[in-house]
Coordinates of C-alpha atoms in Angstrom, one line a residue:
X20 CA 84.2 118.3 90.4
X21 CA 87.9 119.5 90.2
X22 CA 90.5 117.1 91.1
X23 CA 94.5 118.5 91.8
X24 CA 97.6 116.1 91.8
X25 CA 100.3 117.9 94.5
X26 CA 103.3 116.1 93.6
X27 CA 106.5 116.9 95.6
X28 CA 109.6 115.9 93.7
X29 CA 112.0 115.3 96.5
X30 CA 109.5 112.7 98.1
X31 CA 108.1 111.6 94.7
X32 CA 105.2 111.6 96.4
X33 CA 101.5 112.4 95.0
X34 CA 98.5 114.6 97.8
X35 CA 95.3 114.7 96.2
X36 CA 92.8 118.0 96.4
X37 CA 89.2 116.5 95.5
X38 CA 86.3 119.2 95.4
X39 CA 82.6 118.8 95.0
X40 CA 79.8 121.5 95.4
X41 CA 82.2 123.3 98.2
X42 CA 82.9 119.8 99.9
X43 CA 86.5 118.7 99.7
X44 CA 88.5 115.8 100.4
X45 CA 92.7 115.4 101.3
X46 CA 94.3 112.4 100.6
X47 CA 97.5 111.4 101.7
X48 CA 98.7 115.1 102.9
X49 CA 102.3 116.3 103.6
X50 CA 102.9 117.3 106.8
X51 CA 102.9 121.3 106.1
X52 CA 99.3 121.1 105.8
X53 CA 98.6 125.3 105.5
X54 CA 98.5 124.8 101.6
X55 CA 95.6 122.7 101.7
X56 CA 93.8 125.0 104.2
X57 CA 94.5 128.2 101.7
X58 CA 93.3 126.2 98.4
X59 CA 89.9 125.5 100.8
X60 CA 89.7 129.5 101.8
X61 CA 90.3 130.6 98.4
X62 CA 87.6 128.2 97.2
X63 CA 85.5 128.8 99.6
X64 CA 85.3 125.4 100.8
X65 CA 85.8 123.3 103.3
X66 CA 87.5 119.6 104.3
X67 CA 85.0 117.2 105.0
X68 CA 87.4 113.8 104.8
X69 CA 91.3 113.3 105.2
X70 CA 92.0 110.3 103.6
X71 CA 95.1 108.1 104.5
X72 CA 95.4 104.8 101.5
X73 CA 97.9 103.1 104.6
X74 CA 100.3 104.0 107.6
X75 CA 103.1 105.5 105.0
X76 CA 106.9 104.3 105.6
X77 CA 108.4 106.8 103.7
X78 CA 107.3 110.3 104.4
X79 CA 105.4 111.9 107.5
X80 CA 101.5 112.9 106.5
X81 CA 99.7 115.6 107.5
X82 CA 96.4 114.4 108.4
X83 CA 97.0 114.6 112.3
X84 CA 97.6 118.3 112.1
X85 CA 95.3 118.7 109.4
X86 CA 92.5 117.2 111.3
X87 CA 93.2 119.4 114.2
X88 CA 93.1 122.1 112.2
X89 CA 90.0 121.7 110.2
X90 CA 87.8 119.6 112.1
X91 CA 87.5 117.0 109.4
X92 CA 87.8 113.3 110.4
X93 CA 90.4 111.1 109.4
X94 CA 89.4 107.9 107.2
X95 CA 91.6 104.6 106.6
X96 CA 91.1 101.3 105.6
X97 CA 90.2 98.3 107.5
X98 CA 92.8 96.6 110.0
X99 CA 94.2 100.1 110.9
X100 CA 94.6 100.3 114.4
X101 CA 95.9 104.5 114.8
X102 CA 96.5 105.4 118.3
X103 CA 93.6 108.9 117.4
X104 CA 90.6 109.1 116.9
X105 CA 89.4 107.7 112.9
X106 CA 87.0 106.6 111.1
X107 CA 87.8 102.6 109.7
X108 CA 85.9 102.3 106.3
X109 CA 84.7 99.0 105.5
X110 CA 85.1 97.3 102.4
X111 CA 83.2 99.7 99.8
X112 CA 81.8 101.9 102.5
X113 CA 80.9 104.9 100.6
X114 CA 81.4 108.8 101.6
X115 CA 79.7 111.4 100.0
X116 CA 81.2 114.8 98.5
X117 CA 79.2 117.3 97.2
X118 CA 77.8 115.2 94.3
X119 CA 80.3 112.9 93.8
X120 CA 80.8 109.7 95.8
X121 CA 84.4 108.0 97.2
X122 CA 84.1 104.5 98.1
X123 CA 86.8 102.9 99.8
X124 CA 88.1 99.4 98.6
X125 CA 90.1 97.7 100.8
X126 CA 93.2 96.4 99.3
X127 CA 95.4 94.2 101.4
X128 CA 99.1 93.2 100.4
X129 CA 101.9 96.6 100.8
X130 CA 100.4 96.6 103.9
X131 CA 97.5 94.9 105.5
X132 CA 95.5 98.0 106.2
X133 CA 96.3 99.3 102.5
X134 CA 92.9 100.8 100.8
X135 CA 92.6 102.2 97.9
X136 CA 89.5 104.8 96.9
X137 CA 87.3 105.0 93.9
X138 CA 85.9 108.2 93.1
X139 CA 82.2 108.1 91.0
X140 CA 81.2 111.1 89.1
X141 CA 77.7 112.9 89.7
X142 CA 76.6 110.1 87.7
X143 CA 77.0 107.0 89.6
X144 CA 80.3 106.5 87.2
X145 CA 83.7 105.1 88.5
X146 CA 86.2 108.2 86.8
X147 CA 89.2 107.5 89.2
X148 CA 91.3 105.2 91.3
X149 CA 93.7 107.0 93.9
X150 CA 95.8 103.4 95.0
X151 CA 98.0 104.8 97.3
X152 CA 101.0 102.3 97.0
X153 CA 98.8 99.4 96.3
X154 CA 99.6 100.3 92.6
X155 CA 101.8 102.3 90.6
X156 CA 102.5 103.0 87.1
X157 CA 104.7 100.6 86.3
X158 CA 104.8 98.6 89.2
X159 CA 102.7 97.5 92.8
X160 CA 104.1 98.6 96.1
X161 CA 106.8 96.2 97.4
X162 CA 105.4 93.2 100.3
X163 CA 108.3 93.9 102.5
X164 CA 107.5 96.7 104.9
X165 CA 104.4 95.4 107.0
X166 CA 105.7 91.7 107.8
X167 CA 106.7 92.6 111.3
X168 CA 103.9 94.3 111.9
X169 CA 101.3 91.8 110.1
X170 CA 103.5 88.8 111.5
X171 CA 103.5 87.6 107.8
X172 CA 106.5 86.7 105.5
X173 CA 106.6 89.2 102.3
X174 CA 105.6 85.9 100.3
X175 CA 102.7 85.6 102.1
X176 CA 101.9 89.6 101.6
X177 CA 102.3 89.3 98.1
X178 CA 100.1 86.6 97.6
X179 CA 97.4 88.6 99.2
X180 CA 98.5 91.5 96.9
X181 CA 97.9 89.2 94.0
X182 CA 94.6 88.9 95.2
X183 CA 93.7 92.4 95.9
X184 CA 94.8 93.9 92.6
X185 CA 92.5 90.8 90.9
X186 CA 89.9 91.0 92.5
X187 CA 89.6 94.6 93.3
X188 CA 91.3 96.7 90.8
X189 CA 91.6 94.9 87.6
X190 CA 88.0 93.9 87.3
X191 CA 87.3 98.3 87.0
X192 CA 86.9 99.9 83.4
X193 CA 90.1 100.1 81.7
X194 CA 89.4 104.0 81.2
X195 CA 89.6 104.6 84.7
X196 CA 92.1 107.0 86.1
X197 CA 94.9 106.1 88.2
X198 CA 96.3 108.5 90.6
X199 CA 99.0 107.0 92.1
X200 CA 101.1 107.6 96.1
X201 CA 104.7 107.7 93.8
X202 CA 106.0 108.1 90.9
X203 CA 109.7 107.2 89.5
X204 CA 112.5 108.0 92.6
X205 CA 110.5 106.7 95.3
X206 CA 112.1 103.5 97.7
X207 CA 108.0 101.8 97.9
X208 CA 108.5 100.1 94.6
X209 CA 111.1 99.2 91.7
X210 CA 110.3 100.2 88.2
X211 CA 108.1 102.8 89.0
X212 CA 107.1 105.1 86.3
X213 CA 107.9 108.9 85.5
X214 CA 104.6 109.4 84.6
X215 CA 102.6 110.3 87.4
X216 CA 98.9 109.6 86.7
X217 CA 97.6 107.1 83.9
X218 CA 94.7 104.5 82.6
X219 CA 93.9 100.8 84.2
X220 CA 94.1 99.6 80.7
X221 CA 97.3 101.1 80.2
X222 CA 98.4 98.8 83.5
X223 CA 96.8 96.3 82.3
X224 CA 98.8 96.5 79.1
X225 CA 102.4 97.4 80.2
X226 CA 102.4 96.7 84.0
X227 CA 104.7 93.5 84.5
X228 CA 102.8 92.5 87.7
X229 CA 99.1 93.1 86.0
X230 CA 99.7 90.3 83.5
X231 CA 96.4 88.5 82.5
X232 CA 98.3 85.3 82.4
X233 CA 100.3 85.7 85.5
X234 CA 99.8 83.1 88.2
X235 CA 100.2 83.8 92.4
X236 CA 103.6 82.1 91.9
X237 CA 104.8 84.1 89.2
X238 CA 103.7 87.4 91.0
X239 CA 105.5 86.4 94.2
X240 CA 108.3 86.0 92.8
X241 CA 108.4 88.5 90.5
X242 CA 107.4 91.0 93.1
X243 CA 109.8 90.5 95.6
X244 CA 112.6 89.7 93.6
X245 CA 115.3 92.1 93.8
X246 CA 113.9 94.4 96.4
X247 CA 116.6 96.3 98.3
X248 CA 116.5 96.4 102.3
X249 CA 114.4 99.3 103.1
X250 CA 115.8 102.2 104.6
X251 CA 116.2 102.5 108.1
X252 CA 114.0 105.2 108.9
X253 CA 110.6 103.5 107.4
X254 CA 109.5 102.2 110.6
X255 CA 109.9 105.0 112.6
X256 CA 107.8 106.9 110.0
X257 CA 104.9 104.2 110.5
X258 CA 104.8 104.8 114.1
X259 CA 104.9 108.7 113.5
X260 CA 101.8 108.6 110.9
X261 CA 100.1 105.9 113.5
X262 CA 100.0 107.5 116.6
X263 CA 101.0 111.6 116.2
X264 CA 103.4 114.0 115.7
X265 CA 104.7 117.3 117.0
X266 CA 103.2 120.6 114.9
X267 CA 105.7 121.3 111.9
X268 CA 105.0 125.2 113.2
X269 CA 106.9 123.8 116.4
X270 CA 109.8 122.2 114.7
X271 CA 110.4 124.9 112.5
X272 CA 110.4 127.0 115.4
X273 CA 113.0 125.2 117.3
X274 CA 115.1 124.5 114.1
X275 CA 115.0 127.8 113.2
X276 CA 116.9 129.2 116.0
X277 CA 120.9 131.0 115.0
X278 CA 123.7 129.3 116.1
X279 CA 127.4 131.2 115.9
X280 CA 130.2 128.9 115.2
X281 CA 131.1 128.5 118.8
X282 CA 127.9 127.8 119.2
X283 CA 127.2 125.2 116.7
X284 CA 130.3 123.5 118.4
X285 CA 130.1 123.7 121.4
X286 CA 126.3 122.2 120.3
X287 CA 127.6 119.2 118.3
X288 CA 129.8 118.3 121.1
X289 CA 127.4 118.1 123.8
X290 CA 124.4 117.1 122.4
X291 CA 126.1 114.1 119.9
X292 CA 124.2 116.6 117.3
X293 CA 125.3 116.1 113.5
X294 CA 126.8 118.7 111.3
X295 CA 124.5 118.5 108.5
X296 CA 125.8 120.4 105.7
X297 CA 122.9 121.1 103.1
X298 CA 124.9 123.4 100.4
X299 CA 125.9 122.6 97.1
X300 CA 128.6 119.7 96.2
X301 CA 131.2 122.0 94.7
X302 CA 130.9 124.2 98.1
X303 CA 131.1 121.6 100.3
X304 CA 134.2 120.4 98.6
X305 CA 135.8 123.7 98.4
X306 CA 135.8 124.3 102.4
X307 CA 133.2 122.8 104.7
X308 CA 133.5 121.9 109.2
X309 CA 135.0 118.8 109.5
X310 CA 133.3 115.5 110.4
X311 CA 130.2 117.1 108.4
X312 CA 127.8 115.0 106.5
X313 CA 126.9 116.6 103.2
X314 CA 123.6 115.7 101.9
X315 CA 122.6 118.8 99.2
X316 CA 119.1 119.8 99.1
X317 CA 119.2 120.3 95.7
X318 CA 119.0 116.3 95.3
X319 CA 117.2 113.8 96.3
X320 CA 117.7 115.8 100.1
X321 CA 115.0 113.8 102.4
X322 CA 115.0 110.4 101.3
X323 CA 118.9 110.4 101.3
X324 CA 118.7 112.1 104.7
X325 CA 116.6 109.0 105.9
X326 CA 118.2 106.3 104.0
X327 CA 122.2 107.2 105.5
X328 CA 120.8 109.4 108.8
X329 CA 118.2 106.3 109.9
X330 CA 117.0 107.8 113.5
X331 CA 114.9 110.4 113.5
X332 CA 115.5 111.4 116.8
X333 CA 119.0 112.3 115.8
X334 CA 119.9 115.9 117.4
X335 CA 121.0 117.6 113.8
X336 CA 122.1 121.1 113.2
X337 CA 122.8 122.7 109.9
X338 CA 124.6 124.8 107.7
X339 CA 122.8 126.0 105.2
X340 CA 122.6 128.4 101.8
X341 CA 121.1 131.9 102.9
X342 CA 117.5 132.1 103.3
X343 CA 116.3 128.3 102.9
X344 CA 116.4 127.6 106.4
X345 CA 112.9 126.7 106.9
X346 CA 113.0 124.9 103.9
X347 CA 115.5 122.8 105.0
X348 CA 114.2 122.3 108.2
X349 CA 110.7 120.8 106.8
X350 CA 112.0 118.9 104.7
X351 CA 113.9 116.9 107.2
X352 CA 110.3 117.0 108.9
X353 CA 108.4 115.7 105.9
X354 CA 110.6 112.4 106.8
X355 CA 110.4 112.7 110.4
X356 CA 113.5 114.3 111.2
X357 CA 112.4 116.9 113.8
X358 CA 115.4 117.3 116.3
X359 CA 116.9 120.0 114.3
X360 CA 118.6 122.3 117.2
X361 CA 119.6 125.3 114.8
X362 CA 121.4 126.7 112.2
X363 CA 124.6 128.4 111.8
X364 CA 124.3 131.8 111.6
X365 CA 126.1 134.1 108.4
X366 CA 126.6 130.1 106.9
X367 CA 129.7 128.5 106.8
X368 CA 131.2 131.8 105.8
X369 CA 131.1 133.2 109.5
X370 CA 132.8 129.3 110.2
X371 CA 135.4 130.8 108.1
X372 CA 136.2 134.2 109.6
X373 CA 135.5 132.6 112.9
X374 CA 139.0 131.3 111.9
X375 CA 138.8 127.8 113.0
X376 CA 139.4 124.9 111.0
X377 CA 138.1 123.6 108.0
X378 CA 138.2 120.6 105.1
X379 CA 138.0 120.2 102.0
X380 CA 137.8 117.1 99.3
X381 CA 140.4 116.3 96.9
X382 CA 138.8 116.3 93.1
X383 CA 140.0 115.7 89.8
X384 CA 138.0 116.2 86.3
X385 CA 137.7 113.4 84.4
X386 CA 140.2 114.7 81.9
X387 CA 143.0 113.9 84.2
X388 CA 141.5 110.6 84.9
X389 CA 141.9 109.7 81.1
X390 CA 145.6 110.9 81.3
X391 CA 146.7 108.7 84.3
X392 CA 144.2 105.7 84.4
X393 CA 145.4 102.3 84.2
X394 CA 143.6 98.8 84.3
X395 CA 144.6 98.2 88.1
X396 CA 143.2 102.2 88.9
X397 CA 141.5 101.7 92.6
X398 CA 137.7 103.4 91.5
X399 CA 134.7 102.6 93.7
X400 CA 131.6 103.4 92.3
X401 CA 128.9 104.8 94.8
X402 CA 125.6 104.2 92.2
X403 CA 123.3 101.2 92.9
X404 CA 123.8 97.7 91.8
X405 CA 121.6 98.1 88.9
X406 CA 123.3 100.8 87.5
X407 CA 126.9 99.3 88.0
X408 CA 125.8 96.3 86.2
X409 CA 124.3 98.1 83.6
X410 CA 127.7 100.1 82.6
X411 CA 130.7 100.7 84.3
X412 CA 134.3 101.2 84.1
X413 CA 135.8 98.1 84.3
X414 CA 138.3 98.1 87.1
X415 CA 135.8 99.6 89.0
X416 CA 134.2 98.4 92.3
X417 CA 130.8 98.8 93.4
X418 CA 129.9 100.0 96.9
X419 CA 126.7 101.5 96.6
X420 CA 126.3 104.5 98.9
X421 CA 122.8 103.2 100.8
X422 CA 125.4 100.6 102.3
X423 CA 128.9 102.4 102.2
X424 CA 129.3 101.9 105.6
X425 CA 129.6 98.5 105.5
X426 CA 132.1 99.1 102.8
X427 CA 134.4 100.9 104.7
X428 CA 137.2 97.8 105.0
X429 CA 136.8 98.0 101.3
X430 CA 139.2 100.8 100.6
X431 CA 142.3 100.7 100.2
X432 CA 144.0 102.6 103.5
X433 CA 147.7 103.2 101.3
X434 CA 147.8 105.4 98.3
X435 CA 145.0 107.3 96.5
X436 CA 141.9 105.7 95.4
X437 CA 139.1 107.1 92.8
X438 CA 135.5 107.7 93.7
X439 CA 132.4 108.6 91.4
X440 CA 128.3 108.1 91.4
X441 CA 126.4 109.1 88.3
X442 CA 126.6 112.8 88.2
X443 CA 128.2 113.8 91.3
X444 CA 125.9 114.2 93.8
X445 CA 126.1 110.7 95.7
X446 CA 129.7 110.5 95.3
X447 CA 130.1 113.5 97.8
X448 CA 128.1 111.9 100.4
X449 CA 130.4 109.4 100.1
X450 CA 133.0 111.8 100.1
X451 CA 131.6 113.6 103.5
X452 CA 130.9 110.0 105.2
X453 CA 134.3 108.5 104.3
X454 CA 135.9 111.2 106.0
X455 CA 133.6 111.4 108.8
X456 CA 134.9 107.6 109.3
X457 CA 138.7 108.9 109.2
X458 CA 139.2 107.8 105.8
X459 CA 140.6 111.0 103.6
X460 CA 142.9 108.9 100.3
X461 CA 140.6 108.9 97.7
X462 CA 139.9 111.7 94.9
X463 CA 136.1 112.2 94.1
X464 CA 136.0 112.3 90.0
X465 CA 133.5 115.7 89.1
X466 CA 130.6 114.9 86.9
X467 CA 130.3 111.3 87.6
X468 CA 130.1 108.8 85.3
X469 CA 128.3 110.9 82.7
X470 CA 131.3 113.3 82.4
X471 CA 133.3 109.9 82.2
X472 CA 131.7 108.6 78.9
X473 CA 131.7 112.3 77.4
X474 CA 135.4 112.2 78.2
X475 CA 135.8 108.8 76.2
X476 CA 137.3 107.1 79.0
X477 CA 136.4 103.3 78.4
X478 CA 133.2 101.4 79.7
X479 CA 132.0 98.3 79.9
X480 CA 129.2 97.8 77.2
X481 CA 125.8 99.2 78.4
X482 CA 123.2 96.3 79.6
X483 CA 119.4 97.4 79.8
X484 CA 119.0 97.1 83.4
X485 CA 115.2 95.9 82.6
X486 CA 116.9 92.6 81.2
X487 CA 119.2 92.0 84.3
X488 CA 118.4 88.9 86.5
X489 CA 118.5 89.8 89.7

């Protein structure tokens, strides 16, 4: 039996390569399924089930394509309704694997379809749990996302969570291993853990929401306290996974194709496409096209693209750092962005010698800051609510970046104000969006608020954000 986590970073996301006796099972693939296929070949094996633990919000999955490709039949849970062709396990319906078994368990409450899958050894023995966003280490997936579609408030989901991880999960051996759908960075829970697989009877231990003690009441409230709106783009991700998708070959394809500047302009104009600027921060503030959106993709690239982008079907073209065009371009796939319309040839160096115009964004080190701040300094901070309320500088304001635009009538529109996120990163999206709205006064602070505490600049005193009422 050989079992192999695939965790992608950017999506904090966790695929799952099960083998038995040449017989192998996918669950919960990316969309760029050829990886898969090539482990198989160079196995000599082949992909019996695609497993699917619920109709993901947050990334695309690769099981439509991957079915296509292999032949292998696609498996959810009970009350999944895809537009294709599926199997729909039953409560512990059990598929065989070479001579291991994977039962399904059905386990309500993220969503109503969720299901989770427990793999037995060759011995009849339960060795692993893979619960999708049903559980995490550290937390449970959030009630929130399915209420539309399950015409049920997220009260009412999380008490059928409660349920399901009761009567389901936490009745298993506490040796059992949990492979989780996230880890730490991902928007389907709260205090999710950096680890990325674990023990029951560690959950069982540390887990806030697998208390013994804990009643309905408490876990409802607990759960959905202090959940942020999800981003925009989830449901258009649900419908993606539930009834198809375009080949990532194809949108690679089209994405792939070389604009020149007049090109990409004449492009943008017509077409409504964004100017999606994928370099580097300190590039983009050195010279970038105006009206661009920066969004690096050597952050948190795809789940910010969805969180501040929203609709997929937004006509996009890039500029991006030699020779990680098609990595740019399935990236945006993995979170259903497929309507990218090119790239600009020779990067935004041929923008450059095309001689047309060009921004940039006013910085300052945090050095200077020190020299000239006062108490009554104008400094929005672009980091989330937890973190401002955790430590902060004091004068500063907190307009968290996943909602800046409904900040903008927060900035002062005479004289210069001060921007910052953590490390820099979020700041200059901020940076690229203010300006996209018209609004050019501010100075974006390098480094973030860590270079502002090495600087010894004053904060307020730091709060564990695990002790914060929300």
């Amino acid at each position: 039996m050989k079992i192999e986590q695939i965790y992608t970073g950017c999506l904090a996301q966790g695929a799952y390569y099960i083998e038995s006796e040449g017989e192998v099972a996918i669950i919960d693939p990316l969309r760029e399924v050829q990886p898969y296929i090539d482990m198989t070949e160079k196995n000599n094996a082949k992909i019996k089930y695609i497993f699917e633990t619920h109709f993901h919000a947050d990334f695309v999955s690769g099981h439509v394509t991957l079915s296509q490709k292999t032949g292998a039949p696609i498996v959810y849970g009970e009350n999944a309704n895809p537009t294709f062709d599926a199997i729909i396990a039953k409560d512990n319906q059990e598929f065989k694997l070479g001579k291991i078994t994977i039962v399904a368990l059905h386990t309500p409450g993220h969503t109503m379809e969720s299901t989770t899958y427990l793999l037995k050894d060759e011995n009849g023995k339960n060795h692993a749990l893979f619960t999708g966003d049903t559980l995490f280490l550290g937390d449970v997936g959030r009630p929130d996302l399915a209420q539309k579609a399950a015409s049920m408030t997220q009260e009412q989901l999380a008490g059928t969570l409660y349920n399901s991880l009761r009567n389901k999960i936490m009745p298993l051996e506490d040796e059992l291993i949990i492979y989780p759908g996230h880890g730490a960075g991902s928007a389907c829970g709260k205090n999710l853990s950096k680890e990325t697989k674990g023990t029951l009877g560690d959950q069982k231990e540390n887990n806030y929401a697998l208390r013994a003690d804990m009643t309905q009441e408490e876990f409802i409230k607990e759960v959905t306290s202090g959940l942020m709106p999800p981003p925009k783009y989830f449901p258009l991700n649900v419908k993606m996974n539930k009834e198809g998708y375009e080949d990532i070959a194809d949108v690679i394809e089209q994405g792939t194709h070389e604009l020149t500047p007049d090109e990409l302009e004449l492009l943008a104009n017509e077409t409504g496409a964004l100017v999606l600027d994928v370099r580097s921060q300190s590039e983009f503030a050195k010279g970038h096209i105006p009206q661009s959106i920066f969004i690096g993709i050597d952050g948190s690239f795809a789940p910010w693209v969805g969180a501040l982008i929203g609709d997929v079907k937004q006509p996009i073209v890039l500029v991006i750092p030699e020779g990680r065009e098609e990595e740019t371009i399935t990236r945006l796939s993995r979170v259903g962005f497929d309507n990218t319309l090119g790239y600009l040839k020779g990067g935004f160096e041929a923008w450059l010698n095309s001689g047309k115009e060009y921004d940039t964004v006013n910085q300052v080190i945090p050095a200077y800051l020190n020299a000239t701040i006062t108490d009554k300094s104008p400094i929005y901070d672009v980091r989330k609510p937890t973190e401002f309320i955790s430590e902060r500088l004091p004068q500063a304001v907190n307009t968290p970046l996943d909602d800046i635009n409904n900040h903008l009538k927060d900035f002062p529109t005479k004289g210069n104000f001060f921007i910052h996120c953590a490390g820099g990163y979020r700041s200059m999206i901020a940076a690229s969006i203010l300006k996209s709205r018209g609004i050019h006064n501010f100075i974006d602070i390098t480094g973030g608020f860590a270079a502002i505490k090495e600087n010894g600049i004053k904060t307020t005193d730091y709060v564990c954000p695990s002790t914060i009422k929300e």
